């Protein structure tokens, strides 16, 4: 149980810390709340790190890949809260195997990290940009990485381990 809580809190802390550092670098402060586009209205290319990776700054008012960006923020907040609640319940009440617990901890921690942004600013801070041959993957953040890794672990767990347990 302590490991689950440690993973959850670590994901949230690192996510919020990286976003806070980025906001500080761009604005000279870390706003506690406010309308995202009033705080920093435009996307910025902060710097090229490698030939395939940039640091950028952008707000994502939607979900993954900017889907549902026109949906009111309050609806996205409510839906995210319900999903976090359901996954959190499963994590603490039903998850039995270590793979499953790790996966759900990463997913829930990442979702909470992005939910904090959405509540504070009405949008999520994204700043990592992968690109190749002129094509850019949508910008993402640490919470998104944790969610993606957690989903991959969960799928692998489900495909290869859950059926053997039955």
PDB file of C-alpha atoms in Angstrom:
ATOM      1  CA  UNK A   1       0.000   0.000   0.000  1.00  0.00           C
ATOM      2  CA  UNK A   2       2.836   2.403   0.829  1.00  0.00           C
ATOM      3  CA  UNK A   3       4.438   1.790  -2.586  1.00  0.00           C
ATOM      4  CA  UNK A   4       1.170   2.612  -4.363  1.00  0.00           C
ATOM      5  CA  UNK A   5       0.795   5.893  -2.498  1.00  0.00           C
ATOM      6  CA  UNK A   6       4.490   6.703  -3.053  1.00  0.00           C
ATOM      7  CA  UNK A   7       4.151   6.152  -6.809  1.00  0.00           C
ATOM      8  CA  UNK A   8       0.936   8.202  -6.994  1.00  0.00           C
ATOM      9  CA  UNK A   9       2.363  11.129  -5.057  1.00  0.00           C
ATOM     10  CA  UNK A  10       5.707  10.990  -6.911  1.00  0.00           C
ATOM     11  CA  UNK A  11       3.994  11.174 -10.305  1.00  0.00           C
ATOM     12  CA  UNK A  12       1.843  14.110  -9.205  1.00  0.00           C
ATOM     13  CA  UNK A  13       4.802  15.913  -7.611  1.00  0.00           C
ATOM     14  CA  UNK A  14       7.186  15.502 -10.562  1.00  0.00           C
ATOM     15  CA  UNK A  15       4.443  16.474 -13.006  1.00  0.00           C
ATOM     16  CA  UNK A  16       3.506  19.631 -11.133  1.00  0.00           C
ATOM     17  CA  UNK A  17       7.148  20.500 -10.477  1.00  0.00           C
ATOM     18  CA  UNK A  18       8.131  20.255 -14.160  1.00  0.00           C
ATOM     19  CA  UNK A  19       5.134  22.334 -15.215  1.00  0.00           C
ATOM     20  CA  UNK A  20       5.828  24.870 -12.461  1.00  0.00           C
ATOM     21  CA  UNK A  21       9.469  25.253 -13.536  1.00  0.00           C
ATOM     22  CA  UNK A  22       8.348  25.782 -17.120  1.00  0.00           C
ATOM     23  CA  UNK A  23       5.771  28.409 -16.132  1.00  0.00           C
ATOM     24  CA  UNK A  24       8.360  30.142 -13.962  1.00  0.00           C
ATOM     25  CA  UNK A  25      10.868  30.238 -16.817  1.00  0.00           C
ATOM     26  CA  UNK A  26       8.317  31.827 -19.140  1.00  0.00           C
ATOM     27  CA  UNK A  27       6.424  34.177 -16.821  1.00  0.00           C
ATOM     28  CA  UNK A  28       8.805  34.846 -13.928  1.00  0.00           C
ATOM     29  CA  UNK A  29       6.319  33.345 -11.487  1.00  0.00           C
ATOM     30  CA  UNK A  30       4.129  30.347 -10.924  1.00  0.00           C
ATOM     31  CA  UNK A  31       0.477  31.371 -11.051  1.00  0.00           C
ATOM     32  CA  UNK A  32      -1.730  29.430  -8.681  1.00  0.00           C
ATOM     33  CA  UNK A  33      -4.785  29.771 -10.920  1.00  0.00           C
ATOM     34  CA  UNK A  34      -6.209  31.804 -13.772  1.00  0.00           C
ATOM     35  CA  UNK A  35      -7.356  31.472 -17.328  1.00  0.00           C
ATOM     36  CA  UNK A  36      -4.674  29.612 -19.275  1.00  0.00           C
ATOM     37  CA  UNK A  37      -4.687  31.866 -22.304  1.00  0.00           C
ATOM     38  CA  UNK A  38      -4.614  35.031 -20.165  1.00  0.00           C
ATOM     39  CA  UNK A  39      -1.521  33.790 -18.313  1.00  0.00           C
ATOM     40  CA  UNK A  40       0.440  32.969 -21.452  1.00  0.00           C
ATOM     41  CA  UNK A  41      -1.588  33.320 -24.631  1.00  0.00           C
ATOM     42  CA  UNK A  42       0.602  31.795 -27.347  1.00  0.00           C
ATOM     43  CA  UNK A  43       2.549  28.599 -27.887  1.00  0.00           C
ATOM     44  CA  UNK A  44       6.304  29.080 -27.636  1.00  0.00           C
ATOM     45  CA  UNK A  45       9.231  27.142 -29.000  1.00  0.00           C
ATOM     46  CA  UNK A  46      11.579  27.257 -26.038  1.00  0.00           C
ATOM     47  CA  UNK A  47      14.483  25.443 -27.584  1.00  0.00           C
ATOM     48  CA  UNK A  48      15.693  22.594 -29.685  1.00  0.00           C
ATOM     49  CA  UNK A  49      17.188  19.836 -27.552  1.00  0.00           C
ATOM     50  CA  UNK A  50      18.045  17.322 -30.282  1.00  0.00           C
ATOM     51  CA  UNK A  51      17.237  16.816 -33.948  1.00  0.00           C
ATOM     52  CA  UNK A  52      13.996  15.111 -32.969  1.00  0.00           C
ATOM     53  CA  UNK A  53      13.069  16.725 -29.637  1.00  0.00           C
ATOM     54  CA  UNK A  54      12.083  20.297 -28.700  1.00  0.00           C
ATOM     55  CA  UNK A  55      10.934  21.991 -25.546  1.00  0.00           C
ATOM     56  CA  UNK A  56       7.796  23.963 -26.313  1.00  0.00           C
ATOM     57  CA  UNK A  57       5.041  25.558 -24.305  1.00  0.00           C
ATOM     58  CA  UNK A  58       1.404  25.097 -25.147  1.00  0.00           C
ATOM     59  CA  UNK A  59      -1.952  24.838 -23.450  1.00  0.00           C
ATOM     60  CA  UNK A  60      -4.160  21.838 -24.197  1.00  0.00           C
ATOM     61  CA  UNK A  61      -7.806  22.627 -23.425  1.00  0.00           C
ATOM     62  CA  UNK A  62      -8.889  19.174 -24.630  1.00  0.00           C
ATOM     63  CA  UNK A  63      -8.008  15.609 -23.799  1.00  0.00           C
ATOM     64  CA  UNK A  64      -5.313  13.439 -25.382  1.00  0.00           C
ATOM     65  CA  UNK A  65      -4.312  14.699 -28.847  1.00  0.00           C
ATOM     66  CA  UNK A  66      -6.448  17.821 -28.150  1.00  0.00           C
ATOM     67  CA  UNK A  67      -9.659  15.869 -28.672  1.00  0.00           C
ATOM     68  CA  UNK A  68     -12.801  17.498 -27.253  1.00  0.00           C
ATOM     69  CA  UNK A  69     -11.072  20.885 -27.043  1.00  0.00           C
ATOM     70  CA  UNK A  70     -14.413  22.640 -27.558  1.00  0.00           C
ATOM     71  CA  UNK A  71     -16.053  20.792 -24.654  1.00  0.00           C
ATOM     72  CA  UNK A  72     -16.599  22.970 -21.571  1.00  0.00           C
ATOM     73  CA  UNK A  73     -13.822  22.555 -19.025  1.00  0.00           C
ATOM     74  CA  UNK A  74     -16.249  21.735 -16.229  1.00  0.00           C
ATOM     75  CA  UNK A  75     -17.480  18.665 -18.130  1.00  0.00           C
ATOM     76  CA  UNK A  76     -13.914  17.463 -18.721  1.00  0.00           C
ATOM     77  CA  UNK A  77     -13.148  18.022 -15.032  1.00  0.00           C
ATOM     78  CA  UNK A  78     -16.209  16.015 -13.983  1.00  0.00           C
ATOM     79  CA  UNK A  79     -15.502  13.156 -16.405  1.00  0.00           C
ATOM     80  CA  UNK A  80     -11.848  13.020 -15.364  1.00  0.00           C
ATOM     81  CA  UNK A  81     -12.894  12.957 -11.702  1.00  0.00           C
ATOM     82  CA  UNK A  82     -15.254  10.041 -12.321  1.00  0.00           C
ATOM     83  CA  UNK A  83     -12.564   8.111 -14.219  1.00  0.00           C
ATOM     84  CA  UNK A  84      -9.968   8.790 -11.507  1.00  0.00           C
ATOM     85  CA  UNK A  85     -12.470   7.684  -8.858  1.00  0.00           C
ATOM     86  CA  UNK A  86     -13.262   4.425 -10.661  1.00  0.00           C
ATOM     87  CA  UNK A  87      -9.611   3.599 -11.351  1.00  0.00           C
ATOM     88  CA  UNK A  88      -8.608   4.590  -7.819  1.00  0.00           C
ATOM     89  CA  UNK A  89     -11.304   2.367  -6.352  1.00  0.00           C
ATOM     90  CA  UNK A  90     -10.107  -0.538  -8.486  1.00  0.00           C
ATOM     91  CA  UNK A  91      -6.488   0.190  -7.505  1.00  0.00           C
ATOM     92  CA  UNK A  92      -7.112   0.174  -3.755  1.00  0.00           C
ATOM     93  CA  UNK A  93      -9.867  -2.474  -3.571  1.00  0.00           C
ATOM     94  CA  UNK A  94      -9.420  -4.975  -6.403  1.00  0.00           C
ATOM     95  CA  UNK A  95      -5.901  -4.824  -7.840  1.00  0.00           C
ATOM     96  CA  UNK A  96      -3.984  -7.874  -6.663  1.00  0.00           C
ATOM     97  CA  UNK A  97      -0.843  -8.227  -8.752  1.00  0.00           C
ATOM     98  CA  UNK A  98       2.155  -5.872  -8.620  1.00  0.00           C
ATOM     99  CA  UNK A  99       1.997  -5.142 -12.381  1.00  0.00           C
ATOM    100  CA  UNK A 100      -1.602  -4.074 -12.086  1.00  0.00           C
ATOM    101  CA  UNK A 101      -0.926  -1.887  -9.048  1.00  0.00           C
ATOM    102  CA  UNK A 102       2.048  -0.186 -10.718  1.00  0.00           C
ATOM    103  CA  UNK A 103       0.060   0.423 -13.889  1.00  0.00           C
ATOM    104  CA  UNK A 104      -2.964   1.867 -12.122  1.00  0.00           C
ATOM    105  CA  UNK A 105      -0.758   4.000  -9.855  1.00  0.00           C
ATOM    106  CA  UNK A 106       0.909   5.574 -12.895  1.00  0.00           C
ATOM    107  CA  UNK A 107      -2.412   6.128 -14.671  1.00  0.00           C
ATOM    108  CA  UNK A 108      -4.183   7.636 -11.660  1.00  0.00           C
ATOM    109  CA  UNK A 109      -1.161   9.784 -10.686  1.00  0.00           C
ATOM    110  CA  UNK A 110      -0.853  11.149 -14.227  1.00  0.00           C
ATOM    111  CA  UNK A 111      -4.581  11.803 -14.482  1.00  0.00           C
ATOM    112  CA  UNK A 112      -4.559  13.673 -11.164  1.00  0.00           C
ATOM    113  CA  UNK A 113      -1.560  15.754 -12.328  1.00  0.00           C
ATOM    114  CA  UNK A 114      -3.411  16.823 -15.463  1.00  0.00           C
ATOM    115  CA  UNK A 115      -6.643  17.350 -13.517  1.00  0.00           C
ATOM    116  CA  UNK A 116      -4.854  19.801 -11.219  1.00  0.00           C
ATOM    117  CA  UNK A 117      -3.885  21.877 -14.282  1.00  0.00           C
ATOM    118  CA  UNK A 118      -7.378  21.725 -15.710  1.00  0.00           C
ATOM    119  CA  UNK A 119      -8.887  22.914 -12.406  1.00  0.00           C
ATOM    120  CA  UNK A 120      -6.259  25.662 -11.963  1.00  0.00           C
ATOM    121  CA  UNK A 121      -6.098  26.972 -15.519  1.00  0.00           C
ATOM    122  CA  UNK A 122      -8.893  25.426 -17.585  1.00  0.00           C
ATOM    123  CA  UNK A 123      -6.239  23.682 -19.719  1.00  0.00           C
ATOM    124  CA  UNK A 124      -3.256  21.371 -19.334  1.00  0.00           C
ATOM    125  CA  UNK A 125       0.360  22.499 -19.742  1.00  0.00           C
ATOM    126  CA  UNK A 126       2.173  20.514 -22.443  1.00  0.00           C
ATOM    127  CA  UNK A 127       5.850  21.067 -23.222  1.00  0.00           C
ATOM    128  CA  UNK A 128       7.553  18.018 -24.734  1.00  0.00           C
ATOM    129  CA  UNK A 129       7.652  17.895 -28.540  1.00  0.00           C
ATOM    130  CA  UNK A 130       8.883  14.882 -30.535  1.00  0.00           C
ATOM    131  CA  UNK A 131       9.242  15.252 -34.278  1.00  0.00           C
ATOM    132  CA  UNK A 132      10.749  13.553 -37.298  1.00  0.00           C
ATOM    133  CA  UNK A 133      10.837  14.370 -41.001  1.00  0.00           C
ATOM    134  CA  UNK A 134       8.711  17.483 -40.498  1.00  0.00           C
ATOM    135  CA  UNK A 135       5.966  15.676 -38.568  1.00  0.00           C
ATOM    136  CA  UNK A 136       5.299  16.522 -34.936  1.00  0.00           C
ATOM    137  CA  UNK A 137       3.707  14.271 -32.337  1.00  0.00           C
ATOM    138  CA  UNK A 138       1.253  16.365 -30.279  1.00  0.00           C
ATOM    139  CA  UNK A 139       3.019  18.064 -27.371  1.00  0.00           C
ATOM    140  CA  UNK A 140       2.770  16.184 -24.082  1.00  0.00           C
ATOM    141  CA  UNK A 141       3.967  16.300 -20.463  1.00  0.00           C
ATOM    142  CA  UNK A 142       5.268  14.043 -17.680  1.00  0.00           C
ATOM    143  CA  UNK A 143       1.747  13.037 -16.599  1.00  0.00           C
ATOM    144  CA  UNK A 144       0.973  11.916 -20.156  1.00  0.00           C
ATOM    145  CA  UNK A 145       4.131   9.781 -20.183  1.00  0.00           C
ATOM    146  CA  UNK A 146       3.086   8.105 -16.918  1.00  0.00           C
ATOM    147  CA  UNK A 147      -0.448   7.492 -18.204  1.00  0.00           C
ATOM    148  CA  UNK A 148       0.901   5.953 -21.428  1.00  0.00           C
ATOM    149  CA  UNK A 149       3.382   3.712 -19.607  1.00  0.00           C
ATOM    150  CA  UNK A 150       0.676   2.696 -17.124  1.00  0.00           C
ATOM    151  CA  UNK A 151      -1.745   1.802 -19.919  1.00  0.00           C
ATOM    152  CA  UNK A 152       0.970  -0.229 -21.701  1.00  0.00           C
ATOM    153  CA  UNK A 153       1.816  -2.111 -18.485  1.00  0.00           C
ATOM    154  CA  UNK A 154      -1.870  -2.728 -17.806  1.00  0.00           C
ATOM    155  CA  UNK A 155      -2.491  -4.093 -21.311  1.00  0.00           C
ATOM    156  CA  UNK A 156       0.557  -6.366 -21.055  1.00  0.00           C
ATOM    157  CA  UNK A 157      -0.613  -7.502 -17.616  1.00  0.00           C
ATOM    158  CA  UNK A 158      -4.104  -8.181 -18.937  1.00  0.00           C
ATOM    159  CA  UNK A 159      -2.868 -10.061 -22.009  1.00  0.00           C
ATOM    160  CA  UNK A 160      -0.187 -12.199 -20.397  1.00  0.00           C
ATOM    161  CA  UNK A 161      -0.753 -12.445 -16.663  1.00  0.00           C
ATOM    162  CA  UNK A 162      -4.445 -12.102 -15.771  1.00  0.00           C
ATOM    163  CA  UNK A 163      -5.587 -15.176 -17.711  1.00  0.00           C
ATOM    164  CA  UNK A 164      -2.919 -17.344 -16.069  1.00  0.00           C
ATOM    165  CA  UNK A 165      -4.185 -16.236 -12.664  1.00  0.00           C
ATOM    166  CA  UNK A 166      -7.689 -17.604 -13.320  1.00  0.00           C
TER     167      UNK A 166
END
